[in-house]
Amino acid sequence: MFHNSTQRKFWTFETEEEIDKLRENSNAAYRQKFCARNKNVSVDDDNFFITTNEHRVFVRHYEEELKEFCWKFKPPMPLSAIGTAWAYMRRLYLRRSVMHYHPKLMYLVCIWLACKTEEFNISMEQYAQSISDDNEVIKDAILTIELVLIQELNFHLTVHNPFRPLEGFFIDLKTRFPPFSNPDQLREHAKDFLIRSLSTDVTLLFTPSQLSLAALLSAASKCSKNIDRYVTDTLLKGQPQKVLRETIQRIKKIRTILKSANTEKPSQEEIRRIELKLERCYDKSKDPTSQEYTKIQNMLEAEKHERHAKKRKLEIEKRQKIESDLLRF
Amino acid sequence: MAKPTESTMDFPFCHDVGKYERITKIGQGTFGEVFKARDRKSGRLVALKKVIMENEKEGFPITALREIKILQLLRHDNVVDLIEICRTKPTQYNRCKGSIYLVFEFCAHDLAGLLSNAVVKFTLGEIKKVMLQLLEGLFYIHRNKILHRDMKAANILITKNGVLKLADFGLARAFSYAKTGHANRYTNRVVTLWYRPPELLLGDRDYGPPIDLWGAGCIMTEMWTRTPVMQGHTEQQQLTLISQLCGSITPQVWPDVEKYELYRKLELPQGQKRKVKERLKAYVKDQYALDLIDKLLSLDPKHRIDSDEALNHDFFWTEPLPCDLLNMLSQHKTSMFEYLAPPRKPSNAHSSGHHHHPRHQPAGPARQQPTDPAYDRIF
């Protein structure tokens, strides 16, 4: 299933550099487009535009918001929905800068869409209520941007989360590796590991089963257990040395990235600073909660009105002409 | 669809539907109209299915999300192929009213269209080929844990080369076998009434693949009768028609049928004998065919034959063997769709206006817009 998935084909990358490059490109693209309209700003003005580093911190902050929102949600949201929402956000901000779409709205749209695609069914009424009391505005905004998000994701809605293969490993441990008496003691640690992994790029680099195996091994070492023999003698039994070597290498790589990744919450001051900066440079025409958006809407509405009025006028004129022509005879 | 590395302000992957030239309207799916169209560049024929977005309080319809997810997952000769997804030009500024189109490979006919045309004649070998492909498609989707939930002749497409494709996954969903103590709660308001199995009519919400096999049984019968066999107007009447053909619904033939609340609430005809073979033998001369139909139209879903067993049935392995449809279809130059065909049974024009196939849809509530949003949203 994963093998022929859109996740593997379109959202799994070879190297970290490739991923960084995508983020740089989206940042540069936004700057160029912005400068084409505003001649007084220079493309490389890092004091005006959000840098890729700030982008990373800011997205990180909203990932925390996403996590908290999902955690608090009543009824409790399944991990698959949380993981999928998170993946949507990662994918979106890979090819788009936070300046394209302000994450304050997008993280809520990601969760909303993930709840639908993961069959965690809640109504918009219910969803909006858990966001704020002023829910008419937010409701409209989410419904407006939902389709935009779906298109940005290129309709690739299926996310293969690492939580499922993790359960598979527990079943496998219990049935095929009896020397290890109580695999369930690893569950919480492994889950923590996977949740931490969601805020790094490993989800864009490795397969869900590799991630869950890394989580399992990390949890084992945390509990001072050794399940290496499960990997070598059971899981990869009969596989050529090369496969074993590669698997170990990939698992190591996952753990290194996770260790070196800064998964700490960004500081309040830093977020405040980026927020203020973003307020000036983000694309308000794509934010339904902004005044600019309303202005554009009204303009478009007026244009449409005008077009219709013109058409009506032409029709009336045409009719009058026909009638007068008829009268002449 | 290449992996774009350049980031542009346009949606990088989503093409404008203008790349296709519309030719004609060919049908109406669960959530939108369907057009025949041609790729302006390559000349390839496609079917465009429009996603209706108006009046969606819940945003992009979950049925459309499911259809997209499911079709991206499935790849099989006997399942319709989703080529891409397109949109109309007006972008996010028109408050989501810009339309989304699913682009499918074009299939020349649908089975209902073929059956309603008396000139089209199927030999026994050709009928076997139709059923073989239909069951292979079902076997594949069920193995991938997908229920079609809208089996009917109009949703069975056939290409001009005679390849059958299951289509319209607008009501489809993924399913799982319920864990003990946690019954699934899927909506039972699926499947067009005439093709709806008895367990759904009795209100089952924890159903599975057998619901699609009942439909396969109805379609198989239709290969000979040329018109749907049980055309009820209400759910009650549909159950009556089923009982008259398949015998009374009793705990003797269907253990634990009493667990359904509706079993006691509805009036179920008593003392009816099962007459599947007896009543159909006037149309269906082949004894293996009769036997397979009998097993597909089993009242108890647990006893209904599954697609794997059905494919192993003698019907497919005795002379005449399944025979390619290409030859027969090559004699017919025009496309045949139910939507374009004259009514198959004029007496049935009893339908209300909002139905998608006004001439053929049963009057039952199968495809009605949900009246209670909470109910239908859930499943």
XYZ file of C-alpha atoms in Angstrom:
708
model
C 0.000 0.000 0.000
C 2.678 2.491 0.943
C 4.700 1.278 -1.976
C 2.335 2.607 -4.623
C 1.182 5.588 -2.584
C 1.283 9.238 -3.537
C 3.255 9.733 -0.314
C 6.122 7.661 -1.607
C 5.932 9.032 -5.112
C 5.518 12.726 -4.386
C 6.304 13.409 -0.765
C 9.329 11.274 0.046
C 12.705 12.792 -0.740
C 16.219 11.489 -1.091
C 18.156 14.079 0.847
C 17.703 16.833 3.369
C 19.285 19.233 0.891
C 16.469 18.598 -1.564
C 13.961 19.543 1.105
C 15.860 22.674 2.121
C 16.044 23.673 -1.511
C 12.259 23.464 -1.863
C 11.802 25.735 1.125
C 14.339 28.215 -0.218
C 12.644 28.192 -3.592
C 9.233 28.918 -2.155
C 10.678 31.754 -0.097
C 12.427 33.244 -3.119
C 9.342 32.836 -5.283
C 7.231 34.762 -2.810
C 9.756 37.574 -2.578
C 9.936 37.920 -6.316
C 6.223 38.040 -6.730
C 5.882 40.561 -3.929
C 8.597 42.819 -5.335
C 7.028 42.735 -8.761
C 4.088 44.575 -7.215
C 5.965 46.683 -4.668
C 8.939 48.363 -6.262
C 10.147 49.962 -3.036
C 11.106 46.625 -1.455
C 14.223 44.741 -2.426
C 14.108 40.987 -2.974
C 16.946 40.284 -0.547
C 15.681 42.515 2.238
C 15.799 40.062 5.118
C 14.583 42.748 7.474
C 11.360 42.942 5.584
C 10.791 39.388 4.376
C 10.640 36.282 6.496
C 13.826 34.246 6.157
C 13.792 30.486 5.704
C 15.045 30.156 9.218
C 12.236 32.287 10.609
C 9.860 30.274 8.453
C 11.078 27.110 10.147
C 10.681 28.545 13.654
C 7.257 29.940 12.896
C 5.948 26.714 11.403
C 7.396 24.901 14.395
C 5.404 27.186 16.681
C 2.188 26.459 14.839
C 2.907 22.751 14.904
C 2.845 23.075 18.683
C -0.448 24.933 18.428
C -1.753 22.169 16.190
C -0.671 19.511 18.628
C -2.207 21.285 21.587
C -5.471 21.934 19.780
C -5.754 18.288 18.787
C -4.784 17.039 22.235
C -7.450 19.129 23.907
C -10.140 18.356 21.380
C -13.283 16.701 22.663
C -14.116 13.970 21.713
C -10.497 12.774 21.736
C -8.929 12.882 18.313
C -7.270 9.692 17.067
C -3.517 9.783 16.487
C -4.019 9.094 12.803
C -5.959 12.344 12.378
C -3.331 14.291 14.310
C -0.514 12.765 12.288
C -2.308 13.479 9.030
C -3.040 17.100 9.949
C 0.584 17.503 10.862
C 1.717 15.942 7.580
C -0.565 18.282 5.598
C 1.060 21.227 7.334
C 4.574 19.932 6.604
C 3.707 19.375 2.972
C 2.062 22.770 2.585
C 4.990 24.666 4.050
C 7.451 22.750 1.949
C 6.295 24.360 -1.253
C 4.820 27.493 0.260
C 6.205 30.094 2.589
C 4.361 31.284 5.685
C 4.134 34.528 3.733
C 1.915 32.835 1.148
C -0.518 31.534 3.722
C -0.477 32.664 7.323
C -0.221 29.570 9.531
C -2.596 31.039 12.129
C -5.403 29.956 9.809
C -3.736 27.116 7.933
C -3.104 24.877 10.927
C -6.825 24.922 11.671
C -7.633 24.102 8.048
C -5.128 21.229 8.101
C -6.788 19.730 11.158
C -10.267 20.212 9.698
C -9.329 18.473 6.469
C -7.474 15.669 8.257
C -10.528 14.962 10.415
C -12.547 14.443 7.254
C -10.006 12.337 5.407
C -9.311 10.204 8.479
C -13.031 9.648 9.017
C -13.030 11.352 12.385
C -16.342 12.943 11.745
C -17.199 16.218 13.357
C -19.427 18.975 12.077
C -18.135 22.427 11.225
C -20.384 23.797 13.948
C -18.698 21.634 16.538
C -15.239 22.316 15.154
C -15.647 26.078 15.043
C -16.951 26.134 18.596
C -13.786 24.580 19.881
C -11.731 27.332 18.220
C -13.372 30.504 19.454
C -16.651 32.124 20.306
C -16.472 34.339 17.268
C -16.935 31.324 15.114
C -18.816 32.677 12.092
C -15.707 34.385 10.769
C -13.453 31.425 11.379
C -15.988 29.008 9.937
C -16.178 30.959 6.707
C -12.428 31.322 6.546
C -11.787 27.612 6.981
C -14.371 26.635 4.396
C -12.946 29.172 1.969
C -9.366 28.024 2.320
C -10.084 24.302 2.547
C -10.192 23.815 -1.211
C -7.074 25.933 -1.604
C -5.273 23.617 0.785
C -6.560 20.524 -1.002
C -5.178 21.892 -4.245
C -1.859 22.840 -2.679
C -1.597 19.238 -1.548
C -2.372 18.201 -5.111
C -5.263 16.108 -3.845
C -2.773 13.746 -2.240
C -4.874 13.209 0.814
C -3.775 9.811 1.992
C -1.085 9.999 4.643
C 0.645 6.860 5.828
C 1.318 7.592 9.457
C 3.962 5.667 11.404
C 1.510 4.819 14.201
C -0.035 1.913 12.336
C 3.185 0.040 11.555
C 4.172 0.559 15.185
C 1.130 -1.445 16.241
C 2.169 -4.035 13.684
C 5.564 -4.314 15.326
C 3.959 -4.871 18.716
C 1.863 -7.679 17.319
C 4.933 -9.142 15.633
C 7.036 -8.886 18.794
C 4.361 -10.673 20.774
C 3.925 -13.488 18.281
C 7.421 -14.038 16.958
C 9.752 -12.845 19.666
C 8.699 -14.494 22.907
C 12.042 -13.879 24.676
C 10.887 -10.310 25.130
C 8.227 -10.624 27.741
C 6.368 -7.358 27.850
C 6.602 -5.332 24.637
C 3.842 -2.980 25.744
C 6.200 -1.257 28.134
C 7.795 0.296 25.025
C 4.580 1.749 23.710
C 4.572 5.152 25.381
C 8.230 5.853 24.632
C 7.824 4.754 21.035
C 4.768 6.943 20.608
C 6.612 9.930 22.067
C 9.416 9.311 19.653
C 7.012 9.291 16.707
C 5.214 12.405 17.837
C 8.554 14.162 18.156
C 9.457 12.916 14.693
C 6.453 14.684 13.194
C 8.067 18.057 13.715
C 11.225 17.099 11.845
C 11.875 16.301 8.216
C 12.250 12.565 8.824
C 8.625 12.109 7.768
C 9.628 13.444 4.346
C 12.703 11.217 4.129
C 11.810 7.798 5.492
C 9.020 5.277 5.207
C 6.483 4.930 8.013
C 7.750 1.461 8.883
C 11.348 2.647 9.143
C 10.197 5.418 11.450
C 8.250 3.075 13.642
C 11.147 0.622 13.839
C 13.433 3.472 14.870
C 10.868 4.440 17.496
C 10.729 0.895 18.786
C 14.507 0.587 19.062
C 14.815 3.962 20.712
C 12.128 3.021 23.214
C 13.918 -0.251 23.945
C 17.160 1.489 24.745
C 15.285 3.961 26.945
C 13.915 1.021 28.914
C 17.355 -0.626 28.893
C 16.029 -3.506 26.817
C 17.711 -5.010 23.853
C 15.639 -6.141 20.883
C 18.464 -6.110 18.328
C 18.100 -9.841 17.944
C 14.464 -9.353 16.966
C 15.639 -7.177 14.083
C 18.537 -9.374 12.970
C 17.140 -12.858 13.573
C 13.385 -12.443 13.193
C 12.415 -9.363 11.238
C 15.204 -9.515 8.667
C 15.831 -13.222 8.849
C 17.085 -14.610 5.564
C 17.692 -11.145 4.104
C 21.099 -10.445 2.549
C 23.680 -8.645 4.697
C 23.226 -5.576 2.519
C 19.597 -5.140 3.556
C 20.486 -5.477 7.202
C 23.300 -2.964 6.857
C 21.102 -0.472 5.022
C 18.273 -0.825 7.506
C 20.587 -0.217 10.425
C 22.050 2.778 8.665
C 18.645 4.297 8.000
C 17.496 3.730 11.581
C 20.673 5.376 12.845
C 20.110 8.294 10.523
C 16.565 8.799 11.801
C 17.773 8.808 15.370
C 20.588 11.254 14.601
C 18.271 13.692 12.843
C 15.844 13.495 15.706
C 18.532 13.989 18.300
C 20.020 17.008 16.573
C 16.665 18.543 15.681
C 15.538 21.357 17.824
C 12.126 20.195 18.888
C 11.929 22.701 21.726
C 9.097 25.198 21.662
C 10.325 28.495 20.186
C 10.370 31.372 22.671
C 7.416 33.720 22.997
C 9.523 36.767 22.135
C 10.848 35.189 18.975
C 7.361 34.288 17.823
C 6.061 37.753 18.617
C 8.887 39.267 16.590
C 8.238 37.079 13.535
C 4.522 37.686 13.833
C 4.994 41.439 13.658
C 7.294 41.074 10.710
C 4.929 38.719 8.943
C 2.039 41.106 9.483
C 3.705 43.456 6.978
C 4.820 41.023 4.338
C 2.345 38.147 4.141
C -0.227 37.779 1.372
C -3.395 39.170 2.868
C -5.327 38.583 -0.301
C -5.293 34.895 0.647
C -6.407 35.410 4.227
C -10.193 35.522 4.454
C -9.967 37.042 7.926
C -8.098 40.121 6.667
C -9.601 43.434 5.579
C -7.667 43.282 2.334
C -9.383 40.047 1.474
C -12.804 41.550 2.075
C -11.830 44.531 -0.048
C -10.792 42.283 -2.939
C -13.962 40.264 -2.565
C -16.078 43.392 -2.719
C -14.137 44.612 -5.705
C -14.632 41.341 -7.541
C -18.269 41.352 -6.575
C -18.646 44.894 -7.906
C -16.886 43.950 -11.126
C -19.204 41.029 -11.578
C -22.147 43.294 -10.940
C -20.892 45.762 -13.490
C -20.376 43.023 -16.049
C -23.902 41.820 -15.503
C -25.293 45.307 -15.668
C -23.460 45.912 -18.933
C -24.776 42.689 -20.350
C -28.301 43.568 -19.312
C -27.951 47.002 -20.834
C -26.740 45.543 -24.120
C -29.631 43.127 -24.142
C -32.156 45.884 -23.557
C -30.606 47.956 -26.329
C -30.715 45.037 -28.690
C -34.325 44.413 -27.871
C -35.250 48.014 -28.303
C -33.539 48.024 -31.663
C -35.462 44.971 -32.810
C -38.688 46.446 -31.581
C -38.089 49.761 -33.278
C -37.109 47.939 -36.434
C -40.353 46.057 -36.291
C -42.317 49.227 -35.732
C -40.878 50.755 -38.825
C -42.656 48.209 -40.968
C 2.579 14.570 -12.678
C 6.200 15.419 -12.141
C 7.608 16.482 -8.826
C 7.923 20.210 -9.329
C 10.885 21.840 -7.688
C 10.002 25.330 -8.837
C 7.474 27.047 -6.693
C 5.013 29.242 -8.496
C 2.072 31.158 -7.199
C -0.343 29.079 -9.213
C -1.345 25.698 -7.982
C 1.617 23.854 -9.323
C -0.096 20.622 -10.134
C -3.703 21.379 -10.774
C -4.504 22.014 -14.421
C -7.295 24.173 -15.679
C -10.198 22.133 -16.973
C -10.013 24.221 -20.148
C -7.381 21.835 -21.415
C -10.321 19.581 -22.234
C -12.955 20.364 -24.802
C -16.414 19.362 -23.659
C -18.350 17.260 -26.110
C -21.565 16.209 -24.425
C -23.159 15.414 -21.092
C -23.215 11.686 -20.499
C -24.457 11.252 -17.001
C -24.933 12.260 -13.466
C -22.853 10.780 -10.664
C -23.517 10.799 -6.975
C -22.095 14.220 -6.480
C -21.922 15.808 -9.890
C -22.538 15.902 -13.611
C -20.432 13.877 -16.035
C -19.288 15.090 -19.444
C -17.529 13.454 -22.331
C -14.571 15.595 -23.318
C -11.439 15.586 -25.399
C -7.907 16.552 -24.410
C -7.201 19.483 -26.715
C -3.552 18.526 -27.037
C -3.484 14.764 -27.286
C -6.987 14.186 -28.568
C -7.561 11.577 -25.881
C -11.167 11.118 -24.811
C -11.996 11.523 -21.143
C -14.973 11.743 -18.824
C -15.143 14.858 -16.637
C -17.023 14.552 -13.395
C -17.856 17.801 -11.721
C -17.798 18.025 -7.947
C -20.814 19.947 -6.755
C -19.781 22.319 -4.019
C -22.773 24.585 -3.521
C -24.580 24.599 -0.220
C -21.878 22.615 1.483
C -21.924 23.677 5.084
C -19.198 21.173 5.755
C -16.888 22.327 2.973
C -15.468 20.040 0.344
C -17.825 17.030 0.355
C -16.463 14.080 2.274
C -17.812 11.752 -0.406
C -15.598 13.509 -2.950
C -12.629 13.288 -0.592
C -13.269 9.575 -0.239
C -13.655 9.045 -3.963
C -10.362 10.811 -4.621
C -8.509 8.938 -1.880
C -9.942 5.608 -2.962
C -9.263 6.060 -6.660
C -5.697 7.137 -6.003
C -5.245 3.925 -4.084
C -6.869 1.534 -6.528
C -5.173 0.467 -9.739
C -6.826 -2.391 -11.554
C -7.978 -3.196 -15.054
C -11.547 -3.477 -13.839
C -11.648 -0.267 -11.831
C -12.086 3.061 -13.561
C -8.827 4.996 -13.902
C -8.570 8.516 -12.464
C -6.231 10.466 -14.738
C -6.043 13.737 -12.884
C -8.021 16.412 -11.111
C -8.691 19.760 -12.740
C -10.304 23.005 -11.706
C -12.024 25.951 -13.334
C -10.188 29.178 -13.608
C -11.719 31.475 -11.023
C -9.451 30.791 -8.089
C -9.796 31.107 -4.376
C -11.394 34.499 -4.758
C -14.762 33.097 -5.652
C -15.280 31.628 -2.231
C -14.730 27.995 -3.160
C -17.289 28.170 -5.918
C -14.645 27.393 -8.513
C -15.389 23.852 -9.583
C -13.255 20.786 -9.282
C -13.391 18.094 -11.945
C -12.256 14.496 -11.684
C -10.857 13.380 -15.032
C -11.386 9.720 -15.937
C -10.468 7.589 -18.885
C -13.428 7.551 -21.230
C -15.478 4.374 -21.487
C -17.807 4.028 -24.455
C -20.738 2.358 -22.720
C -22.361 1.616 -19.435
C -24.039 -1.698 -18.816
C -27.477 -0.176 -18.272
C -27.172 1.605 -21.603
C -26.167 -1.606 -23.369
C -28.942 -3.637 -21.760
C -31.610 -1.115 -22.632
C -30.695 -1.383 -26.277
C -32.440 -4.423 -27.752
C -30.013 -4.529 -30.669
C -27.183 -5.389 -28.308
C -27.137 -9.142 -27.794
C -24.876 -10.951 -25.361
C -23.960 -14.595 -25.907
C -23.553 -16.807 -22.842
C -19.764 -16.595 -23.198
C -19.977 -12.800 -23.314
C -22.178 -12.673 -20.237
C -19.578 -14.796 -18.477
C -16.884 -12.323 -19.488
C -18.920 -9.437 -18.081
C -19.490 -11.227 -14.770
C -15.905 -12.440 -14.596
C -14.555 -8.931 -14.897
C -17.157 -7.541 -12.519
C -16.254 -10.085 -9.852
C -12.528 -9.581 -10.390
C -13.044 -5.860 -9.850
C -15.020 -6.546 -6.668
C -12.434 -9.037 -5.454
C -9.736 -6.412 -5.906
C -11.534 -3.545 -4.184
C -12.684 -5.720 -1.292
C -9.158 -7.030 -0.790
C -8.108 -3.391 -0.533
C -10.785 -2.893 2.130
C -13.058 -0.744 0.007
C -16.837 -1.112 -0.296
C -18.417 0.217 -3.477
C -21.887 0.716 -1.992
C -23.541 1.684 -5.253
C -23.532 -1.376 -7.465
C -25.957 -1.030 -10.349
C -25.831 -1.541 -14.088
C -25.398 2.187 -14.746
C -22.209 2.223 -12.709
C -20.626 -0.615 -14.650
C -18.734 0.883 -17.563
C -17.495 -1.014 -20.589
C -14.841 0.311 -22.927
C -15.161 -0.083 -26.662
C -12.588 -2.862 -26.365
C -14.811 -4.754 -23.987
C -12.982 -4.086 -20.724
C -15.339 -3.695 -17.791
C -14.689 -0.973 -15.209
C -16.366 -0.465 -11.857
C -17.134 3.233 -11.667
C -18.675 5.912 -9.466
C -16.980 5.557 -6.119
C -18.998 8.499 -4.856
C -20.610 6.402 -2.154
C -17.653 4.101 -1.573
C -15.756 3.959 1.686
C -13.019 2.045 3.406
C -14.246 -0.589 5.817
C -12.808 -2.661 8.588
C -13.999 -5.787 10.245
C -15.480 -4.682 13.525
C -13.554 -5.578 16.626
C -15.511 -7.615 19.104
C -17.784 -5.383 21.063
C -17.255 -2.434 18.704
C -19.736 -2.743 15.878
C -19.189 -0.389 12.952
C -21.777 2.291 12.468
C -21.878 2.984 8.746
C -24.870 4.595 7.131
C -27.377 2.161 5.710
C -28.749 4.743 3.334
C -26.581 3.570 0.487
C -27.123 1.622 -2.710
C -29.877 2.445 -5.179
C -33.066 0.862 -3.874
C -33.480 -1.785 -6.582
C -30.012 -3.138 -5.888
C -30.108 -2.792 -2.117
C -29.534 -5.995 -0.151
C -31.948 -7.124 2.564
C -29.536 -6.427 5.437
C -29.388 -2.732 4.520
C -33.158 -2.598 4.168
C -33.369 -4.002 7.686
C -31.128 -1.203 8.922
C -27.776 -2.963 9.256
C -24.958 -0.532 10.041
C -22.160 -3.060 10.448
C -22.088 -4.490 6.957
C -19.336 -5.523 4.592
C -18.455 -6.848 1.130
C -21.619 -9.001 0.813
C -23.638 -5.835 0.132
C -21.768 -5.401 -3.169
C -22.234 -9.067 -4.057
C -26.000 -8.777 -3.745
C -25.757 -6.013 -6.340
C -23.605 -8.277 -8.491
C -26.394 -10.873 -8.292
C -29.000 -8.306 -9.386
C -26.780 -7.191 -12.262
C -26.104 -10.763 -13.310
C -29.832 -11.471 -13.477
C -30.291 -8.317 -15.479
C -27.924 -9.676 -18.128
C -30.827 -11.930 -19.158
C -33.934 -10.037 -18.041
C -32.498 -6.798 -19.511
C -34.282 -4.785 -16.844
C -33.757 -4.598 -13.071
C -35.487 -7.547 -11.462
C -36.788 -6.019 -8.260
C -38.093 -2.505 -8.812
C -39.538 -1.425 -5.495
C -40.819 2.075 -4.841
C -40.317 2.014 -1.099
C -38.044 0.120 1.217
C -41.019 -1.852 2.463
C -42.022 -2.784 -1.070
C -38.429 -3.666 -1.947
C -38.341 -6.126 0.958
C -41.627 -7.591 -0.221
C -40.257 -8.073 -3.728
C -37.122 -9.675 -2.296
C -39.202 -12.036 -0.182
C -41.302 -12.990 -3.187
C -38.183 -13.968 -5.111
C -35.810 -15.169 -2.418
C -38.302 -16.511 0.089
C -39.509 -15.200 3.445
C -36.967 -13.623 5.717
C -36.990 -15.847 8.779
C -34.529 -16.896 11.479
C -34.556 -20.355 9.877
C -32.859 -19.167 6.700
C -31.126 -16.232 8.339
C -30.027 -16.905 11.901
C -29.824 -13.768 14.079
C -31.952 -11.723 11.648
C -34.018 -10.918 14.730
C -31.245 -8.645 15.952
C -32.382 -5.977 13.478
C -34.897 -3.635 14.987
C -36.672 -3.237 11.679
C -37.178 -6.985 11.418
C -40.004 -6.678 13.900
C -41.180 -3.237 12.840
C -41.609 -3.924 9.147
C -44.220 -6.128 7.567
C -42.347 -9.053 6.135
C -44.310 -11.469 3.960
C -44.500 -14.879 5.640
C -44.713 -18.294 4.052
C -42.986 -17.339 0.816
C -40.963 -20.084 -0.802
C -37.599 -19.340 -2.343
C -38.164 -19.187 -6.115
C -34.955 -17.733 -7.490
C -34.178 -20.585 -9.848
C -37.803 -21.351 -10.588
C -38.733 -17.814 -11.564
C -35.570 -17.027 -13.479
C -35.282 -20.201 -15.469
C -37.580 -18.753 -18.133
C -34.822 -16.232 -18.871
C -31.681 -17.979 -17.746
C -31.307 -21.319 -19.443
C -27.864 -22.166 -18.091
C -28.056 -24.183 -14.861
C -24.655 -22.952 -13.626
C -25.742 -19.373 -14.150
C -28.915 -20.035 -12.169
C -26.909 -21.607 -9.388
C -24.503 -18.674 -9.155
C -27.348 -16.144 -9.148
C -29.004 -18.167 -6.405
C -25.841 -18.007 -4.309
C -25.343 -14.270 -4.924
C -28.928 -13.520 -3.946
C -28.631 -15.267 -0.607
C -30.694 -13.463 2.017
C -28.227 -14.001 4.847
C -25.111 -11.941 4.082
C -22.980 -14.457 5.970
C -24.034 -17.161 3.548
C -23.826 -15.047 0.421
C -21.041 -16.226 -1.886
C -17.978 -13.949 -1.878
C -16.131 -12.781 -4.986
C -13.353 -15.346 -4.621
C -15.709 -18.309 -4.381
C -17.852 -16.863 -7.134
C -14.851 -16.676 -9.448
C -14.247 -20.357 -8.766
C -17.850 -21.235 -9.571
C -18.394 -23.780 -12.375
C -20.234 -21.096 -14.339
C -16.887 -19.643 -15.386
C -15.186 -22.977 -15.971
C -17.635 -24.846 -18.185
C -18.249 -24.467 -21.903
C -18.872 -21.996 -23.367
C -15.967 -20.295 -21.619
C -15.896 -16.528 -21.087
C -15.484 -14.868 -24.440
C -14.129 -11.469 -25.342
C -16.651 -8.660 -25.881
C -14.595 -6.876 -28.505
C -16.247 -8.580 -31.467
C -19.778 -7.981 -30.317
C -19.118 -4.354 -29.368
C -17.391 -3.581 -32.627
C -20.767 -3.977 -34.341
C -22.085 -0.992 -32.409
C -20.692 2.336 -33.434
C -22.409 4.620 -30.971
C -21.906 5.030 -27.248
C -24.608 3.627 -25.059
C -25.257 5.190 -21.681
C -28.229 4.817 -19.458
C -28.400 8.585 -19.199
C -28.868 8.902 -22.948
C -31.018 5.829 -23.472
C -34.806 5.780 -23.646
C -36.428 4.518 -20.439
C -36.078 0.808 -19.995
C -39.422 0.522 -18.358
C -41.690 3.478 -18.902
C -44.086 2.319 -16.217
C -41.424 3.200 -13.735
C -41.269 6.903 -14.373
C -42.381 7.341 -10.829
C -39.385 9.283 -9.736
C -39.170 12.619 -8.071
C -37.388 15.502 -9.692
C -34.151 15.626 -7.772
C -33.034 12.194 -8.789
C -30.007 11.939 -10.939
C -31.449 9.574 -13.469
C -34.948 10.857 -13.534
C -36.095 8.094 -15.813
C -34.556 5.167 -14.060
C -33.982 5.940 -10.455
C -36.272 4.128 -8.134
C -38.364 6.347 -5.984
C -36.628 5.138 -2.871
C -34.487 7.379 -0.753
C -31.193 5.887 -1.877
C -29.769 8.973 -3.451
C -31.732 11.672 -1.775
C -29.812 14.522 -0.333
C -29.323 13.938 3.349
C -32.098 15.493 5.311
C -30.416 15.046 8.633
C -26.877 16.271 8.066
C -25.545 14.752 11.259
C -26.624 11.338 10.106
C -25.165 11.283 6.661
C -22.069 13.237 7.441
C -20.964 10.474 9.698
C -20.763 7.856 7.120
